[in-house]
PDB file of C-alpha atoms and ligand atoms in Angstrom:
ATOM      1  CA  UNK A   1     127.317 -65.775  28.964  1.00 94.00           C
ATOM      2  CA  UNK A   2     128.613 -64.317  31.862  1.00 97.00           C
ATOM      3  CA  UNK A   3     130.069 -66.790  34.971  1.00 98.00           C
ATOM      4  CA  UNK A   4     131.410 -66.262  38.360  1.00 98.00           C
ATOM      5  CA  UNK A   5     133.261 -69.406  39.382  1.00 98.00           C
ATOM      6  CA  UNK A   6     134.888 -69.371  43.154  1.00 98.00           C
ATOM      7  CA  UNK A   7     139.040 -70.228  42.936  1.00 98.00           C
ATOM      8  CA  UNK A   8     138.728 -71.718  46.262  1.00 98.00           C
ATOM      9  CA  UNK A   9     136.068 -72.163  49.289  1.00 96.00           C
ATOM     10  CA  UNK A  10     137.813 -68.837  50.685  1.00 96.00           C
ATOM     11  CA  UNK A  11     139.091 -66.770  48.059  1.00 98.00           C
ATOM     12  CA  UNK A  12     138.765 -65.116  44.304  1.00 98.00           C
ATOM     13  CA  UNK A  13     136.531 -65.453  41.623  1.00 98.00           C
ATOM     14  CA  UNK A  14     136.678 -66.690  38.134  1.00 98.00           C
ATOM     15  CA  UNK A  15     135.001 -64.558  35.513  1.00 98.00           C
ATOM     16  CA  UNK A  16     134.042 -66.780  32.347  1.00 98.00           C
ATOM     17  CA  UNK A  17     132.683 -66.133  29.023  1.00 97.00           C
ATOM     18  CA  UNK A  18     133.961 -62.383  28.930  1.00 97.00           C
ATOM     19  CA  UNK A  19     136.447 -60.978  26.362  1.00 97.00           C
ATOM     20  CA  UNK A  20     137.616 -57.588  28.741  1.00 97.00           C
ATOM     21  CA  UNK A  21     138.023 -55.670  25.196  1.00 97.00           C
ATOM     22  CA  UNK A  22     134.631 -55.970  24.265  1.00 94.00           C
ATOM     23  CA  UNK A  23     131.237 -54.774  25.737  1.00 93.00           C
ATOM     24  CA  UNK A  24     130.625 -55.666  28.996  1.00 95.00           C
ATOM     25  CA  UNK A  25     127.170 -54.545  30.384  1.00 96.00           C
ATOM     26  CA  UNK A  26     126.410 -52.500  33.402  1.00 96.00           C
ATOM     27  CA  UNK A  27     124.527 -55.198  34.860  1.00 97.00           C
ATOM     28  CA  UNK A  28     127.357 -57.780  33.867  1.00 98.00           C
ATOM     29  CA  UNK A  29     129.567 -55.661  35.273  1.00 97.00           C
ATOM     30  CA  UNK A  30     127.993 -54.925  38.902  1.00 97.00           C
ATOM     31  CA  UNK A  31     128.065 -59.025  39.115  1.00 98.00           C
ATOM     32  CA  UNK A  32     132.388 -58.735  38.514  1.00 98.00           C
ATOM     33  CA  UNK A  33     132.166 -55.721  40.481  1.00 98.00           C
ATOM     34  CA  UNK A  34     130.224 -57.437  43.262  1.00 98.00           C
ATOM     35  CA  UNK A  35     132.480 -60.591  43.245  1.00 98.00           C
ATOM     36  CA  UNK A  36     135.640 -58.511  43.738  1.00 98.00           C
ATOM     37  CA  UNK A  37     134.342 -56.866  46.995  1.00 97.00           C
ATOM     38  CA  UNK A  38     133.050 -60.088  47.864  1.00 98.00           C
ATOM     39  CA  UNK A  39     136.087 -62.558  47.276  1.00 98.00           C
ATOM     40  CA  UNK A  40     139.368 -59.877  46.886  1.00 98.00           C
ATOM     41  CA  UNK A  41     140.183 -61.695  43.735  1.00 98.00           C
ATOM     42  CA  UNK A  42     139.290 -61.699  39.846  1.00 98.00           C
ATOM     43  CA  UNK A  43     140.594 -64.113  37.677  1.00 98.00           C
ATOM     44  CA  UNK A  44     139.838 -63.273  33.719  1.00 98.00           C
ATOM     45  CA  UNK A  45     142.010 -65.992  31.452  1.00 98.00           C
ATOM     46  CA  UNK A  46     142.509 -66.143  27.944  1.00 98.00           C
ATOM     47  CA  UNK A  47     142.890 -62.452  27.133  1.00 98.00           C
ATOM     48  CA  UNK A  48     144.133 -60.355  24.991  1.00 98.00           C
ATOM     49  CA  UNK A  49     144.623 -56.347  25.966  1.00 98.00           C
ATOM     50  CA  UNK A  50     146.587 -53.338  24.987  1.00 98.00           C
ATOM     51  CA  UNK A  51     147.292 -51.077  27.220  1.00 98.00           C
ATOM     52  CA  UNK A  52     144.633 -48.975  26.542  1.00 97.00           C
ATOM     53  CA  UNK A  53     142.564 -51.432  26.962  1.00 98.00           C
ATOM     54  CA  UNK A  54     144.000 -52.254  29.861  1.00 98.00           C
ATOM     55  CA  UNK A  55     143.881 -48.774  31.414  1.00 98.00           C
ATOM     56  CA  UNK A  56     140.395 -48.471  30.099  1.00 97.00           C
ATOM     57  CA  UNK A  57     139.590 -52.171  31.699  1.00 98.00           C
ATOM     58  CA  UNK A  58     140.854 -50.497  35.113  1.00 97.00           C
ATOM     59  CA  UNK A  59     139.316 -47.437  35.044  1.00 96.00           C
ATOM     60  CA  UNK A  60     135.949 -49.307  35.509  1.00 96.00           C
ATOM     61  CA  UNK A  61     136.886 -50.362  38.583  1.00 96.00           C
ATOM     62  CA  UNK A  62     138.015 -47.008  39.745  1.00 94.00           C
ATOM     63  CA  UNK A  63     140.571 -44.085  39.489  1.00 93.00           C
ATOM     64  CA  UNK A  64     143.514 -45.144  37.808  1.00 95.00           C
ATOM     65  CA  UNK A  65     146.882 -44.006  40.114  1.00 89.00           C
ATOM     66  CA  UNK A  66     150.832 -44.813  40.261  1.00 86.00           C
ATOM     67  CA  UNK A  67     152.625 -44.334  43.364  1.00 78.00           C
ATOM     68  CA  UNK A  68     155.659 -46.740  42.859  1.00 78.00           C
ATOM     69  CA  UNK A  69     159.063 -47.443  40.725  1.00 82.00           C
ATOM     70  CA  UNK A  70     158.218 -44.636  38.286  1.00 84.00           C
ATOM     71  CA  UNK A  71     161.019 -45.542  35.996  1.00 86.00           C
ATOM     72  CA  UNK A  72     160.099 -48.653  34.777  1.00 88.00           C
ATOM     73  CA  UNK A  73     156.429 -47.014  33.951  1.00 91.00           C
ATOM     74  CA  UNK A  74     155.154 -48.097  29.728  1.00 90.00           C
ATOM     75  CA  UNK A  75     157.142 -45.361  28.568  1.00 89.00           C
ATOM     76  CA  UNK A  76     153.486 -44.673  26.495  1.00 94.00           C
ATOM     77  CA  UNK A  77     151.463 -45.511  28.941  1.00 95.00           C
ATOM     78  CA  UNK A  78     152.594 -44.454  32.198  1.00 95.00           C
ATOM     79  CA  UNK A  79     149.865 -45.450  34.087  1.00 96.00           C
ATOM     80  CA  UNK A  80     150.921 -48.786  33.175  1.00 97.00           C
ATOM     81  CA  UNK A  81     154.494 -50.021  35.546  1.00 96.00           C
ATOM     82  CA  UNK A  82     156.115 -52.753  33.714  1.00 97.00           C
ATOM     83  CA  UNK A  83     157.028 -56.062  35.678  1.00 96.00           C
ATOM     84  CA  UNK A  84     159.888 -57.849  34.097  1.00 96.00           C
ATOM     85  CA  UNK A  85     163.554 -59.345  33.917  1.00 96.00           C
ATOM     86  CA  UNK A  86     163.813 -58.810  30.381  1.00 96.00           C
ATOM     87  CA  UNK A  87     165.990 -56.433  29.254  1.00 95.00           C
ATOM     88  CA  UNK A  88     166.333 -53.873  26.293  1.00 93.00           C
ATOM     89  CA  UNK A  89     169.720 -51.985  24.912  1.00 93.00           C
ATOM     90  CA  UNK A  90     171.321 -53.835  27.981  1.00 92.00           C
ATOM     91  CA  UNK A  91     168.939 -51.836  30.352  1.00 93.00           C
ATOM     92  CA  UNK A  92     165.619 -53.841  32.289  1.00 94.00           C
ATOM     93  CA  UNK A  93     162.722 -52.537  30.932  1.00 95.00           C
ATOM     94  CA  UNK A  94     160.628 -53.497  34.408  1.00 94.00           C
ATOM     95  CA  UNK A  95     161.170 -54.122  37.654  1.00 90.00           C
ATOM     96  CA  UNK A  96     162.262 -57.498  37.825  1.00 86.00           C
ATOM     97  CA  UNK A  97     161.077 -58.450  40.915  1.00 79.00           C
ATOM     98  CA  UNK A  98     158.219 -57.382  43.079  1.00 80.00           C
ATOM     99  CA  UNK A  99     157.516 -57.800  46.909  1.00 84.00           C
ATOM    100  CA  UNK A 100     158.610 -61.350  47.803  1.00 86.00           C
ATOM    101  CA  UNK A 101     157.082 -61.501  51.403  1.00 91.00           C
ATOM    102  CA  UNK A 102     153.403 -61.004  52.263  1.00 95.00           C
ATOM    103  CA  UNK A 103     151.884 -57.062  52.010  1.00 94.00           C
ATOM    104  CA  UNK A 104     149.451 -55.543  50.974  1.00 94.00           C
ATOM    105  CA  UNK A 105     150.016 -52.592  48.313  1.00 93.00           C
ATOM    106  CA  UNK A 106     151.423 -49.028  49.341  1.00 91.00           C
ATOM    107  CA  UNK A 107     150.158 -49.818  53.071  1.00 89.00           C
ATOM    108  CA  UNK A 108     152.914 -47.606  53.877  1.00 89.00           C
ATOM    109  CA  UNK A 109     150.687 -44.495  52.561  1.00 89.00           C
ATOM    110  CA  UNK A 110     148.100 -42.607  54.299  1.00 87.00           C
ATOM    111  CA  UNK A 111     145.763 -43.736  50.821  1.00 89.00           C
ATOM    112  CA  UNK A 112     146.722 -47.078  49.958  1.00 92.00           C
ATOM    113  CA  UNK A 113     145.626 -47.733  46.520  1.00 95.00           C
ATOM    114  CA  UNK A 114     142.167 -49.935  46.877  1.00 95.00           C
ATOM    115  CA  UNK A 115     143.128 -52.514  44.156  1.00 97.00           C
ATOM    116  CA  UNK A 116     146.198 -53.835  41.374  1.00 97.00           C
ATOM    117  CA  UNK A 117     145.847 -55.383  38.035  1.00 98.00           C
ATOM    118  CA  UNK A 118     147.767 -57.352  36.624  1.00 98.00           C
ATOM    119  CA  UNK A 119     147.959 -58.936  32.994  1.00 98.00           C
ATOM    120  CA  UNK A 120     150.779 -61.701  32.557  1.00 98.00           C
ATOM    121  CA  UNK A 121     152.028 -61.203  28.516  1.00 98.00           C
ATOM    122  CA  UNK A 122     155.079 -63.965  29.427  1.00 98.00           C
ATOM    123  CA  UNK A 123     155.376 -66.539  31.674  1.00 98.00           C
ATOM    124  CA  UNK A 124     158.078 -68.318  33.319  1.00 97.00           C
ATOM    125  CA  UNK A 125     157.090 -72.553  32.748  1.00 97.00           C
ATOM    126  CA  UNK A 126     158.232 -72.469  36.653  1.00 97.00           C
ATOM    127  CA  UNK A 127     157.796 -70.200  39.702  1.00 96.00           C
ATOM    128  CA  UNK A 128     156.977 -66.388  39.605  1.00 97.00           C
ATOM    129  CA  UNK A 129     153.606 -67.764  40.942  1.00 98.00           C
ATOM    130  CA  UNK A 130     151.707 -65.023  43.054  1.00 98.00           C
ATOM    131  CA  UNK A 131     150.048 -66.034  46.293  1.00 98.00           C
ATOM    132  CA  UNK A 132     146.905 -64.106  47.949  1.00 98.00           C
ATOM    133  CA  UNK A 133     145.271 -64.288  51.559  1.00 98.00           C
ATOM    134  CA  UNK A 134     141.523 -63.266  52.800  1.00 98.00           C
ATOM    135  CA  UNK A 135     142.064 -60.835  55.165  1.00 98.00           C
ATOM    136  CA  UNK A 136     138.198 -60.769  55.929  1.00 98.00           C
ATOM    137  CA  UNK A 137     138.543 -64.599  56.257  1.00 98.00           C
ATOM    138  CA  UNK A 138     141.198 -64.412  58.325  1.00 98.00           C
ATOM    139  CA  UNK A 139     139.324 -61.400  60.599  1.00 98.00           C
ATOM    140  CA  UNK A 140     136.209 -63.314  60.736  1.00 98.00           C
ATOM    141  CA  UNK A 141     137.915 -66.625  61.685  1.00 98.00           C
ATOM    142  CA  UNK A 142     139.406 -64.834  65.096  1.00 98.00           C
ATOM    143  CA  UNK A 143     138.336 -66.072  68.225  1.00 98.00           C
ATOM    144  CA  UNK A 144     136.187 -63.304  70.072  1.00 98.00           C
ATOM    145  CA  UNK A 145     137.777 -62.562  72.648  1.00 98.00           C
ATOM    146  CA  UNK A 146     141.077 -61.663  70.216  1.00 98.00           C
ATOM    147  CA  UNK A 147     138.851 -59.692  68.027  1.00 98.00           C
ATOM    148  CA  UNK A 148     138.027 -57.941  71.418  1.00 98.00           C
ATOM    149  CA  UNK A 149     141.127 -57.038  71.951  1.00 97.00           C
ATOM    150  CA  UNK A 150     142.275 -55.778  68.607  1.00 98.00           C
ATOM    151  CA  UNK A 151     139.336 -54.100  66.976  1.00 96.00           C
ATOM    152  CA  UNK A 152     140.431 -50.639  68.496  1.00 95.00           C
ATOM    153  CA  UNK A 153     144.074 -50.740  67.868  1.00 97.00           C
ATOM    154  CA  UNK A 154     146.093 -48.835  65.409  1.00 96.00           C
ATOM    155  CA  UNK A 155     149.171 -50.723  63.305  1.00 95.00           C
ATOM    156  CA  UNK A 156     152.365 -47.978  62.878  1.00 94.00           C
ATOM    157  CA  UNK A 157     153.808 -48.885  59.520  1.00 93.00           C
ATOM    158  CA  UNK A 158     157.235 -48.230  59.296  1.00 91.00           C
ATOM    159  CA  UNK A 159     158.859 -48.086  55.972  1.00 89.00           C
ATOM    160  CA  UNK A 160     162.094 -47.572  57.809  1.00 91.00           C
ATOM    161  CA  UNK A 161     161.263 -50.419  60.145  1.00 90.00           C
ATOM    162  CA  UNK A 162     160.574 -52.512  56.961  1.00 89.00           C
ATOM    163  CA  UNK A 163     163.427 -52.180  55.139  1.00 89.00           C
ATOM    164  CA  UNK A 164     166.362 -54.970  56.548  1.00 88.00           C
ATOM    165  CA  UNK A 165     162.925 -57.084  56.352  1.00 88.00           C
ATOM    166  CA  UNK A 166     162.346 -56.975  52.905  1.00 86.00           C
ATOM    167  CA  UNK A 167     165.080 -56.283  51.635  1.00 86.00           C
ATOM    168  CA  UNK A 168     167.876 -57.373  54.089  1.00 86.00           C
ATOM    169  CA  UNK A 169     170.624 -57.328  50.412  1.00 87.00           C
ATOM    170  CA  UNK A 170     169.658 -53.328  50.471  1.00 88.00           C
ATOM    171  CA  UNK A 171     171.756 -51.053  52.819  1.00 92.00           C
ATOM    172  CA  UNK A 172     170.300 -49.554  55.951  1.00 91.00           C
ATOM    173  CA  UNK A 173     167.881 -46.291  54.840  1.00 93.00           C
ATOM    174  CA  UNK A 174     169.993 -43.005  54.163  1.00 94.00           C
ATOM    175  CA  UNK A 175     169.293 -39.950  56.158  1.00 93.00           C
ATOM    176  CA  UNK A 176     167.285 -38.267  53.375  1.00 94.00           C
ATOM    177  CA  UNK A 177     165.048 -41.643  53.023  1.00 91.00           C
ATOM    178  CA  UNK A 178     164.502 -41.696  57.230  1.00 92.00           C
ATOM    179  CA  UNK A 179     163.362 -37.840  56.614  1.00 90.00           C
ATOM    180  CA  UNK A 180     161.028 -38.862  53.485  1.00 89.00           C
ATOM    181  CA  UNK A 181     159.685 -41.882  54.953  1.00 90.00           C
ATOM    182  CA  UNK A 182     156.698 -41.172  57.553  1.00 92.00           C
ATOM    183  CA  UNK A 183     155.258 -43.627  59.351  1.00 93.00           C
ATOM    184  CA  UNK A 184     151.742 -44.434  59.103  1.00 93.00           C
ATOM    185  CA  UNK A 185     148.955 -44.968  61.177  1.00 93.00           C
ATOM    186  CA  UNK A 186     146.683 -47.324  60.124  1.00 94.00           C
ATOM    187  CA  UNK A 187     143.398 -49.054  61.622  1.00 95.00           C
ATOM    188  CA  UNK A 188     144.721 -53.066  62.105  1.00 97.00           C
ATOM    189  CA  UNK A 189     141.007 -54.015  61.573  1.00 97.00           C
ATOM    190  CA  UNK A 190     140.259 -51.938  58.522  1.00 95.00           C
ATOM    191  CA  UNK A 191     136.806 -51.759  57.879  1.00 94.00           C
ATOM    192  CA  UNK A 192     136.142 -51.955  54.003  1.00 93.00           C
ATOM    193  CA  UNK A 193     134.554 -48.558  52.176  1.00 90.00           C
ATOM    194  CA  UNK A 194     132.309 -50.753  49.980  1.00 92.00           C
ATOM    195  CA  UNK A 195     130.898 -53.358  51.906  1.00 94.00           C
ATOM    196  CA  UNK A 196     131.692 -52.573  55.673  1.00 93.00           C
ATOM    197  CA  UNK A 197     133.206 -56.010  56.228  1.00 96.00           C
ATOM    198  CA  UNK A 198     136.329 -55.889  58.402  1.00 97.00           C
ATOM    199  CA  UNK A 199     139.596 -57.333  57.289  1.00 97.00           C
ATOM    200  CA  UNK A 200     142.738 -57.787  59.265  1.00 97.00           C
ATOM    201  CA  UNK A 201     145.501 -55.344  58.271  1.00 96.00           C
ATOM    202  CA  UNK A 202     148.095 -56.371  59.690  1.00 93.00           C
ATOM    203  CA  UNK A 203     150.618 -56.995  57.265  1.00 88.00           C
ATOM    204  CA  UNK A 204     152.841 -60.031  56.806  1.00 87.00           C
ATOM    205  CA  UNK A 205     156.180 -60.047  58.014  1.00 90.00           C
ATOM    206  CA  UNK A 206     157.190 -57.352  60.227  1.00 92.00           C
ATOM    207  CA  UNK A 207     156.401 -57.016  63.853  1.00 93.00           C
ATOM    208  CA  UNK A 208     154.994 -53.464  63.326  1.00 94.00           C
ATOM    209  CA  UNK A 209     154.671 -51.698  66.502  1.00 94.00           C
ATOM    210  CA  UNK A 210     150.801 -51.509  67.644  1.00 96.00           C
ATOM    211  CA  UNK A 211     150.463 -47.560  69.122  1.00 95.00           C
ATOM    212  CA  UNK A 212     150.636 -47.245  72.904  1.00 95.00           C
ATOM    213  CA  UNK A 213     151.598 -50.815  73.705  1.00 96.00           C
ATOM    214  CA  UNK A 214     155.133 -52.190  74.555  1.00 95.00           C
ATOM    215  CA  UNK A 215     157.193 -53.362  71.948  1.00 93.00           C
ATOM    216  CA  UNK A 216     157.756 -56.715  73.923  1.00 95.00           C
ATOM    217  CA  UNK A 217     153.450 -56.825  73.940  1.00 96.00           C
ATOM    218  CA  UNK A 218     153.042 -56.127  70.367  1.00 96.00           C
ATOM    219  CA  UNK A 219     155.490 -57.436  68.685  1.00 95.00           C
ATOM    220  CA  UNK A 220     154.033 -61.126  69.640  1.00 97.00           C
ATOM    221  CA  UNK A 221     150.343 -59.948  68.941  1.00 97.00           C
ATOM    222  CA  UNK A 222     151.054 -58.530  65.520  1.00 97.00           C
ATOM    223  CA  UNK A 223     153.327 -61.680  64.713  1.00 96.00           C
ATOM    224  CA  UNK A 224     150.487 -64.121  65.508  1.00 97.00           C
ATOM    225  CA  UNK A 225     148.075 -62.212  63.567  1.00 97.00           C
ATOM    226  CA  UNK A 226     150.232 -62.374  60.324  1.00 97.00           C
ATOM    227  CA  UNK A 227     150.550 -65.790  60.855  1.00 97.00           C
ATOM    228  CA  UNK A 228     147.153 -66.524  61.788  1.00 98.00           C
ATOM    229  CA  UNK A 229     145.884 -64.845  58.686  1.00 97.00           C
ATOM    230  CA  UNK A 230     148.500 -66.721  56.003  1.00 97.00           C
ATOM    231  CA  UNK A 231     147.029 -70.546  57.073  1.00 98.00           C
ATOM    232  CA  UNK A 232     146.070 -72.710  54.189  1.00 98.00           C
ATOM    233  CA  UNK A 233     142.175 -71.998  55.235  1.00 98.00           C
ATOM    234  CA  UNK A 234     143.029 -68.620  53.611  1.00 98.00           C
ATOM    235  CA  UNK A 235     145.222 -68.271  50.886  1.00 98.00           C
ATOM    236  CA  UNK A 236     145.347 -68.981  47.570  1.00 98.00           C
ATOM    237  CA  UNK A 237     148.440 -69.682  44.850  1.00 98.00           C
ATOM    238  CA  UNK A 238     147.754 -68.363  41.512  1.00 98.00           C
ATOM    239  CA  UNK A 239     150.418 -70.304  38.759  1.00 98.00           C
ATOM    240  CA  UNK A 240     150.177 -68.024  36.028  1.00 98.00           C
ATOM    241  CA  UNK A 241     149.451 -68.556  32.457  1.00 98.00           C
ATOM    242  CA  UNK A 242     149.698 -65.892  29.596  1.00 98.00           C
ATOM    243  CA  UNK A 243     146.463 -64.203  29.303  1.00 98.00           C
ATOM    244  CA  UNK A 244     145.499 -64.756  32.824  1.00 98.00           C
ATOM    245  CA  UNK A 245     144.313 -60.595  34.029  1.00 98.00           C
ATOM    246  CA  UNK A 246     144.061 -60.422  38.272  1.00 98.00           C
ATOM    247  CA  UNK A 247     142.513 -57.817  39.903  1.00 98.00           C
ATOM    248  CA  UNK A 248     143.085 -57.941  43.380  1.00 98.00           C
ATOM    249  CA  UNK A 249     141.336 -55.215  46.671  1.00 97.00           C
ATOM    250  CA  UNK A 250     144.128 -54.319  48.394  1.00 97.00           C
ATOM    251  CA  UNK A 251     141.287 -53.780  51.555  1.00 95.00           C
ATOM    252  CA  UNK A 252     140.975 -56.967  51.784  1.00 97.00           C
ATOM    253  CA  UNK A 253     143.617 -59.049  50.475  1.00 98.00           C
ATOM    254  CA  UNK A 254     147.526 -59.239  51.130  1.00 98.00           C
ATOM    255  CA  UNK A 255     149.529 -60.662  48.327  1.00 97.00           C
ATOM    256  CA  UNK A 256     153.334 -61.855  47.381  1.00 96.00           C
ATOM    257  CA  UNK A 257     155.166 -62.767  44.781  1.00 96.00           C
ATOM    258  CA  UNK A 258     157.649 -65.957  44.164  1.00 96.00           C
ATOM    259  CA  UNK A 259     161.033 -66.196  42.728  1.00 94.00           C
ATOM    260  CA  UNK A 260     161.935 -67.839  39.117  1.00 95.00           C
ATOM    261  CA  UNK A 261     164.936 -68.905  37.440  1.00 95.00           C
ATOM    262  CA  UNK A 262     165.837 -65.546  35.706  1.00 93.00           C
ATOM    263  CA  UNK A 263     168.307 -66.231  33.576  1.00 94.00           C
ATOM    264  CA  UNK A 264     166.525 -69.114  32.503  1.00 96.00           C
ATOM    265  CA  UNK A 265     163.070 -67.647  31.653  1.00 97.00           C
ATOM    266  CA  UNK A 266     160.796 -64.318  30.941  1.00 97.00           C
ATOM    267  CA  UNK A 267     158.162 -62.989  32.832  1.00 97.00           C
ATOM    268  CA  UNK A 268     156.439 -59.835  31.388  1.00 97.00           C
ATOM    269  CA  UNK A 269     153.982 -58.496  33.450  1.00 98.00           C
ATOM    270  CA  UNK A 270     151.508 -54.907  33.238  1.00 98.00           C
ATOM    271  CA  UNK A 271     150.684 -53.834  36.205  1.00 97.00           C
ATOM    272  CA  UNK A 272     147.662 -51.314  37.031  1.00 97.00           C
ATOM    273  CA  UNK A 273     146.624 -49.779  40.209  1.00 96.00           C
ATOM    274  CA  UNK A 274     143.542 -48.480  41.507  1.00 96.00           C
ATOM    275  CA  UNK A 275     143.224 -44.965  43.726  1.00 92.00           C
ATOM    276  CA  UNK A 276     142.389 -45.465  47.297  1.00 85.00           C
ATOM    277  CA  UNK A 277     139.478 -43.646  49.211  1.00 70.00           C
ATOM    278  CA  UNK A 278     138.481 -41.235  46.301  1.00 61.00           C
ATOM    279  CA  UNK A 279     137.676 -43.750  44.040  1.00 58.00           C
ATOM    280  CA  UNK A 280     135.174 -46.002  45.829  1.00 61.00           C
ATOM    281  CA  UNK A 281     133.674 -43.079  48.276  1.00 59.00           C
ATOM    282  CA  UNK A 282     135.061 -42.761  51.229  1.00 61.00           C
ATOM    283  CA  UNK A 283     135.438 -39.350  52.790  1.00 57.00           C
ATOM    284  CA  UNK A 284     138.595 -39.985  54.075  1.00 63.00           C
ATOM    285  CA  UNK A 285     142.092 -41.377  53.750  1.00 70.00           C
ATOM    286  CA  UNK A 286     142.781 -44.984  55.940  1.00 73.00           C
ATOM    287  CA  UNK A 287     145.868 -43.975  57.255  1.00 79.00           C
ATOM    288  CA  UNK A 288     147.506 -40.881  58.422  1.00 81.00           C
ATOM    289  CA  UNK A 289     150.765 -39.960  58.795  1.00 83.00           C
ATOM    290  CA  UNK A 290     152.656 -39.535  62.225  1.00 80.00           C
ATOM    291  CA  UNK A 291     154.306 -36.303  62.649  1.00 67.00           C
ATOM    292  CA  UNK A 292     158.222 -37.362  63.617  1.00 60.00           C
TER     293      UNK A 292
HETATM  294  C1  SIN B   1     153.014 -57.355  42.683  1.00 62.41           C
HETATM  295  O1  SIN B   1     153.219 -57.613  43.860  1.00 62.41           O
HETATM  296  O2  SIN B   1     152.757 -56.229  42.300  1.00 62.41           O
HETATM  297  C2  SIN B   1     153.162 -58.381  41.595  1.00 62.41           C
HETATM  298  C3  SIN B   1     153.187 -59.789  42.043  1.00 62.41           C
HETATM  299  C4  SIN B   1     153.956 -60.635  41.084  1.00 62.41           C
HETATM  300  O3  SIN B   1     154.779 -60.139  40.304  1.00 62.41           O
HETATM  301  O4  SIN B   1     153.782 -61.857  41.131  1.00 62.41           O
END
């Protein structure tokens, strides 16, 4: 029987006493459904998928998309991206790393996709845990007079601004990357399609500029907000097991990943994404881009 334990006071779900491969019924699965929007997080353990089961799993929740790291895509299934350090023939066959410091998925496009699965198949015995924040938490927990201030304002995500930030061992982006790479106007209180709640979105680690204020003005305001909305109060670290499936709302949620020994260990990972606007009804893109 079907049942929706809470990971935390603040954050994620755990659904019990479902196999994913089986039948799940429409009014089992508005309850999952429901407790996604609700707490950003699903947490299925135990499982056992193919990928067609796991596209098929996904497509429930939406439109299934890719937007990222094409190459390391199931060469069968390329809706699936593999996650991995292991290698085949001397060549990876995933990305062996994924985005170390707080984000949220593709916010760097005008449609961010609205949610990722992913399905751990091998696990490291240490590190390569995930962590995951409650932007809504983290929104509603502002004092007034801040929310005041911010609900109006528009975040310009930089992926060219980003880049010595995340990856400061990467050189400086090329000419033809500067040209490719738009910036991105987004709302930084984003207002959820499905259940109108608002959620900071704000990103995690880079003082994005805020549009038509002063660098010197927002680079404090958007630094406090990331860190406001990363406190214990919020967040949630998920050690992994094999068989553990997360489905996290990309609205609503920010996410990153943690190091592990990897030459030392495995970590195999399938990783599914969810379309933005189109799939849960919204008329419109989030973002849009800014013409340079
Ligand atoms: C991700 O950010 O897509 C994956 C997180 C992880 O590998 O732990």
């Amino acid at each position: 029987m079907l049942e929706l334990v809470p990971i935390t006071d603040s954050i994620g779900t755990e659904v019990r006493g479902v196999d994913v491969t089986g039948d799940i019924s429409a009014r089992d699965f508005d309850r999952i459904y429901q407790a996604w929007i609700d707490t950003c997080l699903l947490l299925f353990r135990g499982q056992k998928m193919t990928p067609e089961q796991q596209i098929a799993l996904t497509r429930r929740f939406g439109e299934i998309t890719t937007y990222t790291r094409s190459e390391f895509n199931e060469p069968e299934h390329p809706e699936i991206l593999v996650l991995s350090n292991i290698t085949r023939d001397g060549k990876p066959i995933g990305s062996a790393y994924s985005g170390r410091v707080w984000h949220s998925d593709g916010h760097y496009l005008s449609d961010p996709p609205a949610g990722t699965m992913l399905y751990a198949i091998e696990v490291p015995p240490e590190g390569g845990d995930t962590w995951f924040a409650n932007m809504m938490a983290a929104y509603d927990a502002l004092p007034a007079a801040m929310k005041e201030r911010i609900d109006d304002l528009k975040v310009v995500i930089s992926r060219v601004q980003s880049r010595p930030y995340n990856y400061p061992d990467r050189p400086a982006p090329t000419p033809e990357e500067r040209a490719a790479w738009v910036d991105m106007r987004h709302p930084i209180v984003r207002r959820h399609e499905v259940s109108g709640r608002n959620a900071l979105y704000s990103g995690g680690n880079v003082p994005w500029r805020i549009e038509g204020m002063p660098e010197a003005e927002s680079a404090p305001l958007v630094t406090f907000l990331q860190e406001f909305s990363v406190q214990p109060r919020f967040t949630y670290c998920h050690r992994w097991q094999p068989g553990d499936i997360l489905l996290w709302d990309n609205r609503s949620a920010m996410h990153r990943a943690t190091p592990y020994d990897y030459e030392a260990y495995r970590r195999l990972m399938h990783r599914t994404t969810i379309a933005g606007h189109l799939s849960t009804g919204s008329p419109v893109p989030v973002g849009e881009a800014i013409a340079s």
